[in-house]
Coordinates of C-alpha atoms in Angstrom, one line a residue:
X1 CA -31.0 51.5 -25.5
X2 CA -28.8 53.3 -22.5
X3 CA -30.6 50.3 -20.4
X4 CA -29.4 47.9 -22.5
X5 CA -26.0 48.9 -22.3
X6 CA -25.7 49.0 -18.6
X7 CA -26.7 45.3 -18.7
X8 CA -24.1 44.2 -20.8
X9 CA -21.5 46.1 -18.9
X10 CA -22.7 44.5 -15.9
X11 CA -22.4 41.2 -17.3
X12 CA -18.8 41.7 -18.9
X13 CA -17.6 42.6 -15.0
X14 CA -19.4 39.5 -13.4
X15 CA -17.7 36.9 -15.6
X16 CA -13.9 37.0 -14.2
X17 CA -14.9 37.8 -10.9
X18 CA -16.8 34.3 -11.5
X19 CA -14.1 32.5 -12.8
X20 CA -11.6 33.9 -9.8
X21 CA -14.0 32.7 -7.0
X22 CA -13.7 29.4 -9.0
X23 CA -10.0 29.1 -9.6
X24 CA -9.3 29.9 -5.8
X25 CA -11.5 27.6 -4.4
X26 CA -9.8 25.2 -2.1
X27 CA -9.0 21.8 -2.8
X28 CA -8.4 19.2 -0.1
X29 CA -4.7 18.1 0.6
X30 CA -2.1 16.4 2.9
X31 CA 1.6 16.0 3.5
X32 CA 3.7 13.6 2.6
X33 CA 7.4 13.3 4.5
X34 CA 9.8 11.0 4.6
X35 CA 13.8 9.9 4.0
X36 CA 15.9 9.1 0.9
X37 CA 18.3 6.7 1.5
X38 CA 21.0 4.4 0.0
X39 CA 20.1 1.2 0.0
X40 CA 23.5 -1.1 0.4
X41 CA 24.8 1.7 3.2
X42 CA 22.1 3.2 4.9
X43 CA 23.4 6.7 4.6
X44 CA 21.1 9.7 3.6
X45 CA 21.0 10.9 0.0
X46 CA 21.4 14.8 -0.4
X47 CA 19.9 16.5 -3.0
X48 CA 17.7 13.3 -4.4
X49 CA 14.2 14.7 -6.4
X50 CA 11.1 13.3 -4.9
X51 CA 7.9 13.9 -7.6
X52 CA 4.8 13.1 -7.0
X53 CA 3.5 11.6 -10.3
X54 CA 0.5 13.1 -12.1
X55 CA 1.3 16.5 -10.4
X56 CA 3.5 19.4 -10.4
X57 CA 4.7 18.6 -6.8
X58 CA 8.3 18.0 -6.4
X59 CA 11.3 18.4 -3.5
X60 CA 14.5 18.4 -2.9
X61 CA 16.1 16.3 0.1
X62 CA 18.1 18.4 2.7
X63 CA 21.6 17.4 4.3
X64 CA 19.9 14.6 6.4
X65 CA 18.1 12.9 3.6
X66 CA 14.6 13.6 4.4
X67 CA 11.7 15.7 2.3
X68 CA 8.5 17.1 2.9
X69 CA 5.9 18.0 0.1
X70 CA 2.8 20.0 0.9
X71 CA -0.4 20.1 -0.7
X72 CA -0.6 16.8 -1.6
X73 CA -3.8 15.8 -3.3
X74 CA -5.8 13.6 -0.9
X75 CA -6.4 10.0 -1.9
X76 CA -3.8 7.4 -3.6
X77 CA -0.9 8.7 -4.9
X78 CA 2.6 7.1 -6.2
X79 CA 6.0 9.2 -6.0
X80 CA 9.2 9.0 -8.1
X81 CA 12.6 9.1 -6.6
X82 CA 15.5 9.8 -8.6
X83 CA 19.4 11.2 -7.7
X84 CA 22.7 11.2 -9.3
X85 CA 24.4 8.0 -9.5
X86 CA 21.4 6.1 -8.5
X87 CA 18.5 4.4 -10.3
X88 CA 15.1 6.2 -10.1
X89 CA 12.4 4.5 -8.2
X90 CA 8.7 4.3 -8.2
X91 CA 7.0 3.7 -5.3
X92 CA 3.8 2.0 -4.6
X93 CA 0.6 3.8 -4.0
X94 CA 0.1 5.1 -0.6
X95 CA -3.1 6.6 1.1
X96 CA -3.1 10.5 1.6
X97 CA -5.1 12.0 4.6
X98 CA -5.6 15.6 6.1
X99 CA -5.4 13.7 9.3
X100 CA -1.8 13.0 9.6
X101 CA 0.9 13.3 7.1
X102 CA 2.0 10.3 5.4
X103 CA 5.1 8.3 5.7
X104 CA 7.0 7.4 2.2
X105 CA 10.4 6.1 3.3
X106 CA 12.6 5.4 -0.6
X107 CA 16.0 3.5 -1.1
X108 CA 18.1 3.6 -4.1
X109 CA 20.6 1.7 -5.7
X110 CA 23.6 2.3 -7.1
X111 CA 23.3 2.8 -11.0
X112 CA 26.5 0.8 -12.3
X113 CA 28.2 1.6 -15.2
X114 CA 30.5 -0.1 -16.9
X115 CA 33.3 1.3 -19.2
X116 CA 35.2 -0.9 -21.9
X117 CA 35.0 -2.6 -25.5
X118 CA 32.0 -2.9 -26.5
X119 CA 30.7 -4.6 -29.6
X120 CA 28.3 -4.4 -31.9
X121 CA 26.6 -7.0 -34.5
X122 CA 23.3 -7.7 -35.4
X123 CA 21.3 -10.2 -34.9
X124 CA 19.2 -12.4 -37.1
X125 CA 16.6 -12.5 -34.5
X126 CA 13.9 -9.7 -33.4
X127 CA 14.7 -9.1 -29.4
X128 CA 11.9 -8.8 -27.6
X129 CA 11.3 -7.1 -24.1
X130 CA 11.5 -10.0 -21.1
X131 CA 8.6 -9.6 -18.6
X132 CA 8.2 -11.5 -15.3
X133 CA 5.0 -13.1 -15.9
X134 CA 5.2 -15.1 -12.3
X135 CA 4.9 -12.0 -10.2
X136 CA 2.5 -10.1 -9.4
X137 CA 2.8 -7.0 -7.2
X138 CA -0.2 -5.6 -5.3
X139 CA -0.3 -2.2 -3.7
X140 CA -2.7 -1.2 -1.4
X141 CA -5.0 0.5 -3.5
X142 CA -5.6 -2.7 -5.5
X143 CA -6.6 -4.4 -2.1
X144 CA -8.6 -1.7 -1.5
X145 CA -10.9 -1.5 -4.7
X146 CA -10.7 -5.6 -5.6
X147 CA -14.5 -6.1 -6.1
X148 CA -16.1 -8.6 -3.7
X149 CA -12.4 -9.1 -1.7
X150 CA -14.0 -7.3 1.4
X151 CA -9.8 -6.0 2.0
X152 CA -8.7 -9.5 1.9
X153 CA -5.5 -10.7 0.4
X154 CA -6.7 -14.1 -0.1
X155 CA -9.3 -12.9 -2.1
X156 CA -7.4 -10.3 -4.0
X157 CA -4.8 -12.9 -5.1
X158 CA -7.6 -15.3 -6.4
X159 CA -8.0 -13.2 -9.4
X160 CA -4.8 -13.8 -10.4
X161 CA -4.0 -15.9 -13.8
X162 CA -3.6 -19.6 -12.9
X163 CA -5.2 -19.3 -9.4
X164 CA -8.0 -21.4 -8.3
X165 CA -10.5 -21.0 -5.3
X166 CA -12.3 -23.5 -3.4
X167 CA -16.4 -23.6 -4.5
X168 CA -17.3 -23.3 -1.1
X169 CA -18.9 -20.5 1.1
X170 CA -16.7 -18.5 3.0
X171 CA -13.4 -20.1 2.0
X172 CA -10.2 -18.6 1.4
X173 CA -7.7 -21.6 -0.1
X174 CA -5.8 -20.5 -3.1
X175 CA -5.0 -23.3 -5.6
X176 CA -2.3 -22.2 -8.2
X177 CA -1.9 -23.9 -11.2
X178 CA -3.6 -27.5 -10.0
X179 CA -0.7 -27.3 -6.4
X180 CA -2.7 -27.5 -3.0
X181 CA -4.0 -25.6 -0.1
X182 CA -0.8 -26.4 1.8
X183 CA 1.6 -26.1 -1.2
X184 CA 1.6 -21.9 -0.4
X185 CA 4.1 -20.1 1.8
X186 CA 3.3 -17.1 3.4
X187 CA 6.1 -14.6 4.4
X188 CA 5.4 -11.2 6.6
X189 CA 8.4 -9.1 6.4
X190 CA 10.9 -11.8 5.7
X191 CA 9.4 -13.9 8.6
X192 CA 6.9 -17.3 7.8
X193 CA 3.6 -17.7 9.1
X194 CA 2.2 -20.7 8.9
X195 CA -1.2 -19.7 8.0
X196 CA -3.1 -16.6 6.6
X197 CA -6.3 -17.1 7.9
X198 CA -8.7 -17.9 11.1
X199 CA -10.0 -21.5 10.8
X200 CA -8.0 -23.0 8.6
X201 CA -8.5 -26.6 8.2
X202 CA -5.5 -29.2 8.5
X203 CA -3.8 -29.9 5.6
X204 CA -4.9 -26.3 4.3
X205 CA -4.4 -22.6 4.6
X206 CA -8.1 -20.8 3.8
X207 CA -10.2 -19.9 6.5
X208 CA -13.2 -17.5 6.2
X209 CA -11.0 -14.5 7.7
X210 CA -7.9 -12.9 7.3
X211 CA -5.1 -13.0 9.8
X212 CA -3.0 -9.9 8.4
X213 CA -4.6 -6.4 8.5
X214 CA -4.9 -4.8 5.2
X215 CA -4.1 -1.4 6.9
X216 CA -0.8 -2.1 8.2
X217 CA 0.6 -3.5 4.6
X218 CA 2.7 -1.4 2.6
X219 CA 2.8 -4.0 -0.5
X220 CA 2.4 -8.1 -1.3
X221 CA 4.5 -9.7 -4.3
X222 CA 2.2 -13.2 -5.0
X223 CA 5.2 -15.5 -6.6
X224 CA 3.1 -18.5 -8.9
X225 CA 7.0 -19.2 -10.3
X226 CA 10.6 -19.1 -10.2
X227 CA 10.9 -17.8 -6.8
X228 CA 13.6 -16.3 -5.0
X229 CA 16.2 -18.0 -3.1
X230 CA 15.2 -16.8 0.0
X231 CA 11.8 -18.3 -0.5
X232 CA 12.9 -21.8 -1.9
X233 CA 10.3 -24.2 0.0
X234 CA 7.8 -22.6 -2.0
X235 CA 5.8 -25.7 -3.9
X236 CA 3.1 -23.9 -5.4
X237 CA 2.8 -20.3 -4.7
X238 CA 5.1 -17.5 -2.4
X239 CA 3.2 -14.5 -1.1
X240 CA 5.8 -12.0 0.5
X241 CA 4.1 -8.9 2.6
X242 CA 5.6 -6.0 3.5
X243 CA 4.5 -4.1 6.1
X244 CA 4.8 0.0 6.8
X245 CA 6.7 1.8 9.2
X246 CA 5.1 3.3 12.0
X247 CA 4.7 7.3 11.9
X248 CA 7.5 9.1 13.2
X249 CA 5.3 12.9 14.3
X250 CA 2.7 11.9 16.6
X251 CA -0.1 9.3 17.6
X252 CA -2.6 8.5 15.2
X253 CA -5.5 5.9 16.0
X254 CA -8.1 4.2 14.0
X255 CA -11.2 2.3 15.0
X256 CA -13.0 0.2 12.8
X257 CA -16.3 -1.1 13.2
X258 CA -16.5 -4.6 10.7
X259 CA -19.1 -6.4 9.4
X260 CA -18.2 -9.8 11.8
X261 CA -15.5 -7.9 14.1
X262 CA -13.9 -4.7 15.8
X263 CA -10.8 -3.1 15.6
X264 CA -8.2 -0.7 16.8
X265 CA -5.3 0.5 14.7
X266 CA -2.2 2.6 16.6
X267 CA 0.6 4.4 14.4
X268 CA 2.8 6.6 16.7
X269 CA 5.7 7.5 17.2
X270 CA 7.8 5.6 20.8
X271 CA 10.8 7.8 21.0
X272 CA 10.9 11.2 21.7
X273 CA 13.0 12.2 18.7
X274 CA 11.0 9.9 16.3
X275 CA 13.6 7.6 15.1
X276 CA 11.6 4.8 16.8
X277 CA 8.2 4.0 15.6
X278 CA 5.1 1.4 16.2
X279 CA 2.5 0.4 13.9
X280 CA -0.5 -2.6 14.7
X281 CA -3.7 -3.8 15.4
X282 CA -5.8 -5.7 17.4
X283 CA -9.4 -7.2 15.9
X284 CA -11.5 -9.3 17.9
X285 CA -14.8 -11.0 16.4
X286 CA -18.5 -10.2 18.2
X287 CA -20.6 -12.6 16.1
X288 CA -20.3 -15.2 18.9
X289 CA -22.6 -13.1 20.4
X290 CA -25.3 -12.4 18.0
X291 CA -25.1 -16.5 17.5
X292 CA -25.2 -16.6 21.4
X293 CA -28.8 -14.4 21.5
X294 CA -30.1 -16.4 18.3
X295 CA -29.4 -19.9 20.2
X296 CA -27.2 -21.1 17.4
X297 CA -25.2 -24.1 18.3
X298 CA -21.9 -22.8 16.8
X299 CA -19.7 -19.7 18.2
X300 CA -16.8 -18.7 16.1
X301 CA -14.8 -16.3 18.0
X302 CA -11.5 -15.3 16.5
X303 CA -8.9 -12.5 17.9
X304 CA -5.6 -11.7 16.1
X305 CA -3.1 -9.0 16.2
X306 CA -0.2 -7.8 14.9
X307 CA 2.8 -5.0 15.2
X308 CA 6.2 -3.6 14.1
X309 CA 8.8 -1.7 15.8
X310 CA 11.2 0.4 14.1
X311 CA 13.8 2.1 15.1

């Protein structure tokens, strides 16, 4: 019976030492930095609340605007933004590493109020809440995970509701609501590009390749309707990419080994107080040369690259 007993103690003793080891157990995590600021003036916000959503994390700004949060879940995360005076924002998903802390740059807009009469009467009809239905916003994340889009836009935006692709192999045209190939317009950063993809046909936009690089995009806004001013030549469809800012610590580098090309991306700092930054890439395709060894009588070769500056 005293054997018995010993057992039992023994076993009461190992069950929260178990349940410590398990609770301390260390999870993987990054930082994510960056700078609150107004968005009509420029000027650092003090004191703005920057949450990470889904989590307990939060800071503060400082005098200069800026925030750092630590321990930041690796993986795709979204932060909240909100200060006195201002209207909260949400921003898009961003990537989290343990490689290099992430850059989330936020600017807020003035929240205006209004002070006088104000009258109320009802009305006969039931309001209802107005929703853009003619843009659709697409983070990185969504670019990421699109089934069978191998991390290209053109592909990603074909799922969208009234957008059509070509039945033919290898082919990115987009054909919104019955427009053409060449009805699109294609905007990176506020700037037009012509086309979005290697060998694009004339008359048309869709090659078999993307031109932009997924990993230097911040987001994409895909327009099917009533679009902006600024993007008024717009027949069918607007697609307006943003691209991210460089990071502002230290160099970080990325190759990428594709399954038609290769690729180097650079994201470093090019001032030595960081207020100047550079992000891009350069891919160039090596399929010429298993066509080359196979004797086949076509050689697609394709190179493209792209950067931003920011200071």
């Amino acid at each position: 019976m005293m054997g018995l007993w010993k057992y039992y103690w023994m076993l009461l003793l190992a069950v929260p030492i178990a349940g410590y080891s398990q609770a301390v157990r260390p999870v993987s995590s990054g930082i994510v930095r960056g700078e609150v600021k107004d968005k009509n003036s420029g000027l650092p916000l003090t004191g703005a609340l920057v949450l990470v959503v889904n989590d307990t994390l939060r800071q503060q700004t400082g005098t200069d605007g800026r925030y750092e949060i630590k321990g930041v879940p690796t993986g795709y995360n979204t932060l909240y933004v909100d200060a006195e005076g201002y209207s909260g924002v949400l921003t898009e998903s961003f990537l989290v590493t343990t490689s290099a802390p992430t850059l989330v740059n936020v600017e807020l807009e003035k929240r205006m109020v209004t002070v006088g009469e104000v009258v109320v009467s009802a009305s006969p009809f039931r309001p209802t809440t107005e929703s853009p239905v003619s843009m659709r916003r697409i983070g990185t994340e969504e670019i990421d995970l699109t089934p069978g889009a191998n991390r290209d836009i053109s592909k990603v935006v074909q799922s969208a509701p009234g957008v059509l692709s070509v039945p033919t192999a290898n082919r990115n045209d987009v054909l919104v609501r019955g427009g053409g190939a060449n009805e699109n317009r294609y905007y990176l950063d506020g700037i037009e590009i012509p086309v979005l993809n290697h060998f694009a046909v004339q008359g048309g936009s869709g090659g078999n390749a993307s031109l932009v690089n997924p990993e230097l995009l911040k987001s994409v806004n895909f327009y099917t309707g009533a679009f902006p001013a600024q993007f008024s030549n717009g027949l069918s469809s607007v697609m307006d990419m943003q691209m991210r800012s460089g990071n502002p610590d230290r160099f970080h580098g990325k190759l990428i080994l594709g399954a038609s090309d290769v690729g180097l991306n650079v994201d470093t700092p090019i001032s030595s107080n960081g207020k100047t930054t550079l992000t891009g890439s350069f891919r160039r395709s090596y399929l010429q040369m298993l066509f080359k060894v196979l004797k086949l009588p076509f050689l697609p070769t394709y190179n493209d690259y792209q950067f931003k500056i920011n200071t």
